[in-house]
Short mmCIF file of C-alpha atoms in Angstrom, two decimals:
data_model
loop_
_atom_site.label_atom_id
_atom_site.label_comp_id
_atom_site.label_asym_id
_atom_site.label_seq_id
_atom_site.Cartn_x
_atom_site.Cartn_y
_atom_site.Cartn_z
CA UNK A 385 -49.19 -70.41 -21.59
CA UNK A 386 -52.18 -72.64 -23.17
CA UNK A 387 -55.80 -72.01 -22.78
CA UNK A 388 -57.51 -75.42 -24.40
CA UNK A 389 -61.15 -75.08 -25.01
CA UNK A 390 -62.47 -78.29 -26.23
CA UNK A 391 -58.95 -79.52 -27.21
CA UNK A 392 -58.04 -76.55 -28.73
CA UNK A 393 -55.42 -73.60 -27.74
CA UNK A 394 -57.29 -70.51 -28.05
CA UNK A 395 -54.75 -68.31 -26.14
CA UNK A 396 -53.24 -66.44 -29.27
CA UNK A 397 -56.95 -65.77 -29.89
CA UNK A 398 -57.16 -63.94 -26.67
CA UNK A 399 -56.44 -61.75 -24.34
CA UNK A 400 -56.30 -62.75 -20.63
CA UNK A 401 -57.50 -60.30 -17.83
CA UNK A 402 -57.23 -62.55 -14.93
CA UNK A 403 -56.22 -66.17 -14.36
CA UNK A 404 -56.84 -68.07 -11.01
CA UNK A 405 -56.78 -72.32 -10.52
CA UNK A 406 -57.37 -72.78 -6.75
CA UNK A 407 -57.27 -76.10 -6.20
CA UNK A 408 -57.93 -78.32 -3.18
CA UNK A 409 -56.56 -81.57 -1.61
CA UNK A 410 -60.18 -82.03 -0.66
CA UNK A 411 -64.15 -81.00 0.20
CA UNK A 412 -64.60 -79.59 -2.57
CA UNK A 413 -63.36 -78.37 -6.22
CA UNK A 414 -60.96 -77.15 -8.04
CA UNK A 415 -62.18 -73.58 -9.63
CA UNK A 416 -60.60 -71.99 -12.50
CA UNK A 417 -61.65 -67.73 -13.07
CA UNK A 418 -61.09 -67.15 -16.62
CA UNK A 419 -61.12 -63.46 -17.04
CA UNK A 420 -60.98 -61.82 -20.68
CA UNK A 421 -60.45 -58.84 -22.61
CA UNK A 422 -63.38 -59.07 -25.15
CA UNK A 423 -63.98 -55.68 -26.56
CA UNK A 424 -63.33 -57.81 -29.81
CA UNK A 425 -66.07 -59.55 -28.97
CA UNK A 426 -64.94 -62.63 -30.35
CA UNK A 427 -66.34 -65.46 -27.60
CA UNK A 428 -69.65 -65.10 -27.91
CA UNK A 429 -69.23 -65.92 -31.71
CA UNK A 430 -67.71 -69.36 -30.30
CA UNK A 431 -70.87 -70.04 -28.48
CA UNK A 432 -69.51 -71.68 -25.51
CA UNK A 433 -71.37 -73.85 -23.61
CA UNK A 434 -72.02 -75.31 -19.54
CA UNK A 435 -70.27 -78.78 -19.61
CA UNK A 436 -67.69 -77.87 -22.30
CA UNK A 437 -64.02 -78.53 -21.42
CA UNK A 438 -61.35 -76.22 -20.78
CA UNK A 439 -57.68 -76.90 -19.52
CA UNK A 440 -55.03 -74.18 -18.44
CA UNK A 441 -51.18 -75.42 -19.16
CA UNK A 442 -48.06 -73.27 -18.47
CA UNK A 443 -45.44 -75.83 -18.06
CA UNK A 444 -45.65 -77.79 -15.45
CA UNK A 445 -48.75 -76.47 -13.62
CA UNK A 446 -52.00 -77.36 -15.53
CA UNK A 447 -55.28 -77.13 -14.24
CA UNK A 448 -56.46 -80.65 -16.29
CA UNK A 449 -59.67 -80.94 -17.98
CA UNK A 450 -62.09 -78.64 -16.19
CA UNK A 451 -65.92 -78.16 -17.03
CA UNK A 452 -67.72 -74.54 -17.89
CA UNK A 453 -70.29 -73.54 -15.51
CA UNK A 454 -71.29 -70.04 -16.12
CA UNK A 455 -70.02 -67.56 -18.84
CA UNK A 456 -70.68 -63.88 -18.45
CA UNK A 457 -69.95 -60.75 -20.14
CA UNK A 458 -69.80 -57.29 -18.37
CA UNK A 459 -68.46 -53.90 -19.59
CA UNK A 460 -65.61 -55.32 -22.32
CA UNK A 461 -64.67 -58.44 -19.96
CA UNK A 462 -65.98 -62.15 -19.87
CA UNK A 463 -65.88 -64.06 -16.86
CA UNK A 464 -65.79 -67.50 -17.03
CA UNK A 465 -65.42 -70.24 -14.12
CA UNK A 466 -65.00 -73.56 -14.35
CA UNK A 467 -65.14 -76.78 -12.06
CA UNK A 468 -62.97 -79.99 -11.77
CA UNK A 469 -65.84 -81.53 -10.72
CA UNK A 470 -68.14 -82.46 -13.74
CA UNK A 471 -72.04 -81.34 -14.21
CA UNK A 472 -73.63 -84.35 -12.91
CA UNK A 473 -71.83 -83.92 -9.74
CA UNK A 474 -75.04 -81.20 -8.86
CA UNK A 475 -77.56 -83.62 -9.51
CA UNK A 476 -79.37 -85.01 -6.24
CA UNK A 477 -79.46 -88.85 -5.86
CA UNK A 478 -81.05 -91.28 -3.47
CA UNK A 479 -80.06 -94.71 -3.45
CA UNK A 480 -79.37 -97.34 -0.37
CA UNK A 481 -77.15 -100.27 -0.19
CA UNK A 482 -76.74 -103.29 1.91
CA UNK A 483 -73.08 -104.98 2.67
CA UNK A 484 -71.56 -102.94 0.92
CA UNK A 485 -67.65 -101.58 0.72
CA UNK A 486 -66.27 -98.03 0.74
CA UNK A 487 -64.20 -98.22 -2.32
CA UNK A 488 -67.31 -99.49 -3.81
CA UNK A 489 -69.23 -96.84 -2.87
CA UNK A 490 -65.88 -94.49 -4.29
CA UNK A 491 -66.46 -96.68 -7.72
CA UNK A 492 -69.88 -96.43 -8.44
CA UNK A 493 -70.07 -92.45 -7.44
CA UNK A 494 -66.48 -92.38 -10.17
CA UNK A 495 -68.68 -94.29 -12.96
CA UNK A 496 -71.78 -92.43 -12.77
CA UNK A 497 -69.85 -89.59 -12.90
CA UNK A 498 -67.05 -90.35 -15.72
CA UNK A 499 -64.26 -90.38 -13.31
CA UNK A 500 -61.58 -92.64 -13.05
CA UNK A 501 -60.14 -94.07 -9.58
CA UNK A 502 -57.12 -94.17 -7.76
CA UNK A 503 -56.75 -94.72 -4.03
CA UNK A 504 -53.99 -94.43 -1.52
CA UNK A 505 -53.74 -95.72 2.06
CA UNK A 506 -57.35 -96.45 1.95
CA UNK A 507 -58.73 -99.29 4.76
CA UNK A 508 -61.78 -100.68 2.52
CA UNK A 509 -64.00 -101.14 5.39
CA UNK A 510 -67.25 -102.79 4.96
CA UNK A 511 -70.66 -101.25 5.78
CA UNK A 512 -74.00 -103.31 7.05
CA UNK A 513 -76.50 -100.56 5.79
CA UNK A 514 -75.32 -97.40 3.57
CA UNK A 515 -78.00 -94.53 2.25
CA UNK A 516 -77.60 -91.26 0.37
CA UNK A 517 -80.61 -89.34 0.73
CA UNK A 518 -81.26 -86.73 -1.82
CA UNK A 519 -77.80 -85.63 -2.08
CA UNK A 520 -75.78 -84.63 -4.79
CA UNK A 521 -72.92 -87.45 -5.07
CA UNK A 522 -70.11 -85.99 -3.89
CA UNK A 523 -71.65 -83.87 -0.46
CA UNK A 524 -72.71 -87.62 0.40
CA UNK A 525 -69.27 -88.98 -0.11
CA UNK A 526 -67.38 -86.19 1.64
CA UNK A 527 -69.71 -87.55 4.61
CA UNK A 528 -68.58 -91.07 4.41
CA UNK A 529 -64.61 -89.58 3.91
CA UNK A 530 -64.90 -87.38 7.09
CA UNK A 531 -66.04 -90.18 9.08
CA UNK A 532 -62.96 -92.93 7.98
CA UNK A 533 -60.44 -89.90 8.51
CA UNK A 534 -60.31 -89.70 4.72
CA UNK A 535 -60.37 -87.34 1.79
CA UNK A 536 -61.05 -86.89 -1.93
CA UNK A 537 -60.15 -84.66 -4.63
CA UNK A 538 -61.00 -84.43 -8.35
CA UNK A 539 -58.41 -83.57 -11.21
CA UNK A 540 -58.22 -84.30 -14.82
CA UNK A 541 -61.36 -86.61 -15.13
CA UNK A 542 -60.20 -88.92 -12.16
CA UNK A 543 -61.81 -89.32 -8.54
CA UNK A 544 -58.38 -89.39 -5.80
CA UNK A 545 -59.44 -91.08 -2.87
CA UNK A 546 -56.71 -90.86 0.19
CA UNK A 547 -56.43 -91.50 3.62
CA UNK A 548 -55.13 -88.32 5.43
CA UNK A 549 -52.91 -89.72 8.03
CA UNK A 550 -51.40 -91.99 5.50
CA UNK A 551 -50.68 -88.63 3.15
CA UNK A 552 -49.56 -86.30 5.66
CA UNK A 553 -47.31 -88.91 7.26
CA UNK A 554 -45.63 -88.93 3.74
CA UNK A 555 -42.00 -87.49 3.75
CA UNK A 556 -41.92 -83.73 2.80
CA UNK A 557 -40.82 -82.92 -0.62
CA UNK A 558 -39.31 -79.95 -0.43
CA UNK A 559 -38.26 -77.23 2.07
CA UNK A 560 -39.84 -73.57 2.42
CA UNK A 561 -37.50 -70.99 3.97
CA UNK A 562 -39.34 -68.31 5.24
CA UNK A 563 -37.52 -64.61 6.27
CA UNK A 564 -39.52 -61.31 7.59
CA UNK A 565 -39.47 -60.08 3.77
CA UNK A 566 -42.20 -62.93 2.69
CA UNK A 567 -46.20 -62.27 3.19
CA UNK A 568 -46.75 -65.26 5.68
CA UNK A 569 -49.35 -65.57 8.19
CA UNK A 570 -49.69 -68.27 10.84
CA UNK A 571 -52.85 -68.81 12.67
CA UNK A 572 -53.42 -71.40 16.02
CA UNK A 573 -56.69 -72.05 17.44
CA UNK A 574 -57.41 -74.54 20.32
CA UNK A 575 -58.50 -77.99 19.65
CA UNK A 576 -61.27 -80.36 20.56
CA UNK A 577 -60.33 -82.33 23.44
CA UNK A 578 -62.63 -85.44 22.63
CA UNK A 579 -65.37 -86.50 19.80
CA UNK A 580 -68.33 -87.66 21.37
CA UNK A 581 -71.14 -88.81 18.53
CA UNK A 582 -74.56 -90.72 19.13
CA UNK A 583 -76.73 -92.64 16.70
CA UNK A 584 -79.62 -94.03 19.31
CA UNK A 585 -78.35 -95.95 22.13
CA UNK A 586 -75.16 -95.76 20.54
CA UNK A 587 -72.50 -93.61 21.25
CA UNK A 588 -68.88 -93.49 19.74
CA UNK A 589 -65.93 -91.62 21.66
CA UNK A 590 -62.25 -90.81 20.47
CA UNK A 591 -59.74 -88.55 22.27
CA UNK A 592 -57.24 -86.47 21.44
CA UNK A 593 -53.60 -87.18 22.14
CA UNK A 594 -53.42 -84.30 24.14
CA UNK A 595 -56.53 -84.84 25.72
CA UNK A 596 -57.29 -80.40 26.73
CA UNK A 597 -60.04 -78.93 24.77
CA UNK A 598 -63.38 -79.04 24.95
CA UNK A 599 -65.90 -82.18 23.93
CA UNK A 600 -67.48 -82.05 20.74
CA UNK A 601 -70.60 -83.56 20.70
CA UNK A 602 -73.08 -84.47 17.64
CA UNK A 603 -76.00 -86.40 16.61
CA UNK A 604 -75.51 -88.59 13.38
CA UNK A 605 -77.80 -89.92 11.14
CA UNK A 606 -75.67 -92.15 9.50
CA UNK A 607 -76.17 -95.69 10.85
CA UNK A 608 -73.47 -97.52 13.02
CA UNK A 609 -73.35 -101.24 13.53
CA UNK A 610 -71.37 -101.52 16.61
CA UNK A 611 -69.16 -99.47 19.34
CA UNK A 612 -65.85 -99.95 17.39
CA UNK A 613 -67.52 -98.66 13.66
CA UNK A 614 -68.92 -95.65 16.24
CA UNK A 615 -65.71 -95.18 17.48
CA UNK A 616 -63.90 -95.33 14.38
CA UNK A 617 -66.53 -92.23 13.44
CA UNK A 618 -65.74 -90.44 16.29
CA UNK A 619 -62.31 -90.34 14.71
CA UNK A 620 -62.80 -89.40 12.02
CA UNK A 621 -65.11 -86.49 12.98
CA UNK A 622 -62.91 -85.45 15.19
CA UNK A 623 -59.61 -85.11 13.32
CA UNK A 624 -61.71 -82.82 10.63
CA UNK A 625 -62.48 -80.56 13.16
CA UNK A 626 -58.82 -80.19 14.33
CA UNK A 627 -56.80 -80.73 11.23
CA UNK A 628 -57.00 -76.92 10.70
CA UNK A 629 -55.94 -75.82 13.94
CA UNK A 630 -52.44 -74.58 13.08
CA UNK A 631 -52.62 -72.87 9.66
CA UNK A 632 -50.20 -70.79 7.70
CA UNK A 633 -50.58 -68.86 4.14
CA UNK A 634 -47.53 -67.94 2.05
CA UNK A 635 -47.39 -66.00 -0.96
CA UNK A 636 -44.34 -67.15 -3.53
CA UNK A 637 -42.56 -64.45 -5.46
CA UNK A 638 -43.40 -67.10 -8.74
CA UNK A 639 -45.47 -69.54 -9.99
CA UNK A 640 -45.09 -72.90 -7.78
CA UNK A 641 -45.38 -75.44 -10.99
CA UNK A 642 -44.41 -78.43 -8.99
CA UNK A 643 -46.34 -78.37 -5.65
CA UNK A 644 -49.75 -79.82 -5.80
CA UNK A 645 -52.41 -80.25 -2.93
CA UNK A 646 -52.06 -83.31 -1.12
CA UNK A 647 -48.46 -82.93 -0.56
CA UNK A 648 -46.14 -82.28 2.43
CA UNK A 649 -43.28 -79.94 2.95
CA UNK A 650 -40.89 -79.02 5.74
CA UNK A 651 -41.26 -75.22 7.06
CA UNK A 652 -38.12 -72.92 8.15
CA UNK A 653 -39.35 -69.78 9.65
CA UNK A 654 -36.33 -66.97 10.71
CA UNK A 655 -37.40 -65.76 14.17
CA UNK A 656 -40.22 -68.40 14.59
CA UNK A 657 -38.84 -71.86 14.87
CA UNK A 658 -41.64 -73.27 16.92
CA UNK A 659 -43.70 -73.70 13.15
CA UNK A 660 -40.70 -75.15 11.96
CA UNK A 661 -41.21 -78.61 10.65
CA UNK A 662 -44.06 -80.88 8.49
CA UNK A 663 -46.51 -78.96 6.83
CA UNK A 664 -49.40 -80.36 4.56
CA UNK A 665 -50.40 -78.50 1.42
CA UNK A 666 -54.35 -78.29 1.62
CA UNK A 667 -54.54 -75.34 -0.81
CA UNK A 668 -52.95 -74.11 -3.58
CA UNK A 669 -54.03 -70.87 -5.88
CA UNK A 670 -52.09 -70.14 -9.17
CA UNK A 671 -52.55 -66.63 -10.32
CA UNK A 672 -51.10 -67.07 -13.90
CA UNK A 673 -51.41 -63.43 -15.18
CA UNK A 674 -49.44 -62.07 -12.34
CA UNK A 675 -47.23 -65.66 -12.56
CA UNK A 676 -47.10 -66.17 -8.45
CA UNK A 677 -49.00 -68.83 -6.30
CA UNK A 678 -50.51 -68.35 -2.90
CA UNK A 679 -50.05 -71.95 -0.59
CA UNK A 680 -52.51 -73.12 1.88
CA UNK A 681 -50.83 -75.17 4.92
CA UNK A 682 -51.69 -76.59 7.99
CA UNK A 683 -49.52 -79.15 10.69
CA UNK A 684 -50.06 -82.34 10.81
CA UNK A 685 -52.15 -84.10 13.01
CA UNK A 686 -50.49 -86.78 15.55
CA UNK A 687 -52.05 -89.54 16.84
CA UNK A 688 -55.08 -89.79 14.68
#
């Protein structure tokens, strides 16, 4: 195991309490708990700092440059946490935009930011009138990804930018057998029959393949052009609120090095084959002092 702290591997230096990277496949960051034994009181001599960079490795599964938020010492420990998400991503902003492109708006949040860019199955649709209103840059762009049935996540100083259909429709990389003796839970709740969203006089609407449920309606500030951009919304707003509905958690035995959020894997459940199949990994927590991981999953949506 490596603990780099501005480049450098302090872990012989150290003795590690606690170790959790939870990390996300989007709305919101990765977090890293750095938990130490410090009766030596050695860190505080370091004088580490909000905004410095700090990286967990143990083989394959590395946390990637993270930034310091908050150090703090208690009774012989020091607890420190740490975002994926740099400092300037708390700042408020207000800025608007005419004719402008989503992957432009994806760039220019990246740049201010120090992020790089990638994208993946992302429609680069084009906006009339775009404004972020005294919001910090990335609660404004999780708006615009909700509402073109999209999603973001930041590792390693780079902005991912994916559409979720296009990612869970991916083929699954793996296989999870699960017997009686694992600690699995699976959780269904019932879904929103229909999005129903209105802007003034206009109103967008989207239904849901299976068409039960009830209608969820809401207001949005956020301009809309025309029926099909409210529409497209609707969407969007829509398959957030259901892409949870069937859920399952799954604690491994060891340390899952090669999964990483974002990806999809096919479920095999002894004595419950109705979950068998496609499963998306939204979630994934590495506890690296106890070496096991805890995965997040939920179905894939059809129809979408």
């Amino acid at each position: 195991m490596k603990v780099l702290y501005e480049g450098v591997d302090i872990y012989p230096e150290i003795s590690v309490h606690r170790c959790y990277h939870e990390m996300y496949a989007g709305g919101q960051s990765d977090s890293l708990l750095l938990c130490l034994n410090d009766t030596r009181e050695l860190w505080d001599r370091w004088n580490p700092k909000r905004g410095d960079a700090i990286a967990v490795e143990d083989g394959a599964a590395r946390t990637g440059k993270m930034f310091v938020d908050s150090v703090a010492p208690e009774a012989g420990l020091l607890t420190l946490r740490a975002y994926s998400m740099p400092p300037s991503a708390k700042n408020s902003r207000g800025k608007s935009w005419e004719s402008v492109s989503f992957l432009q708006l994806v760039q220019e949040i990246a740049e201010r930011n120090g992020l790089t860019v990638q994208s993946y199955g992302v429609t680069d649709r084009k906006y009339s009138y775009v404004e972020q209103s005294n919001q910090p840059d990335f609660a404004f762009l999780q708006t615009r990804c909700i509402l073109e049935s999209a999603a973001f996540l930041v590792y390693d100083g780079g902005l991912v930018v994916y559409n979720e259909p296009y990612l869970e429709n991916q083929q699954p990389a793996d296989t999870i057998q699960i017997t009686p003796a694992n600690e699995f839970t699976y959780r269904r709740r019932e879904l929103y029959g229909a999005a129903e969203i209105t802007n003034g006089t206009l109103t967008g609407v989207f239904s849901a393949p299976s068409g039960d449920g009830q209608t969820l309606k809401r207001l949005l500030s956020v301009p809309m052009t025309d029926r099909q951009e409210a529409d497209r919304f609707a969407r969007g707003i829509l398959r957030d609120a259901n892409k949870d509905a069937a859920s399952a958690t799954l604690w491994a035995s060891s340390l899952l090095r090669d999964y990483v959020p974002g990806s999809v894997v096919t479920l095999k459940t002894k004595g419950a084959a109705s979950w068998d199949g496609p499963a998306f990994v939204w979630r994934l927590r590495h506890d690296y002092v106890k070496s096991r991981s805890k995965i997040f999953l939920r179905r894939p949506l059809e129809g979408y």
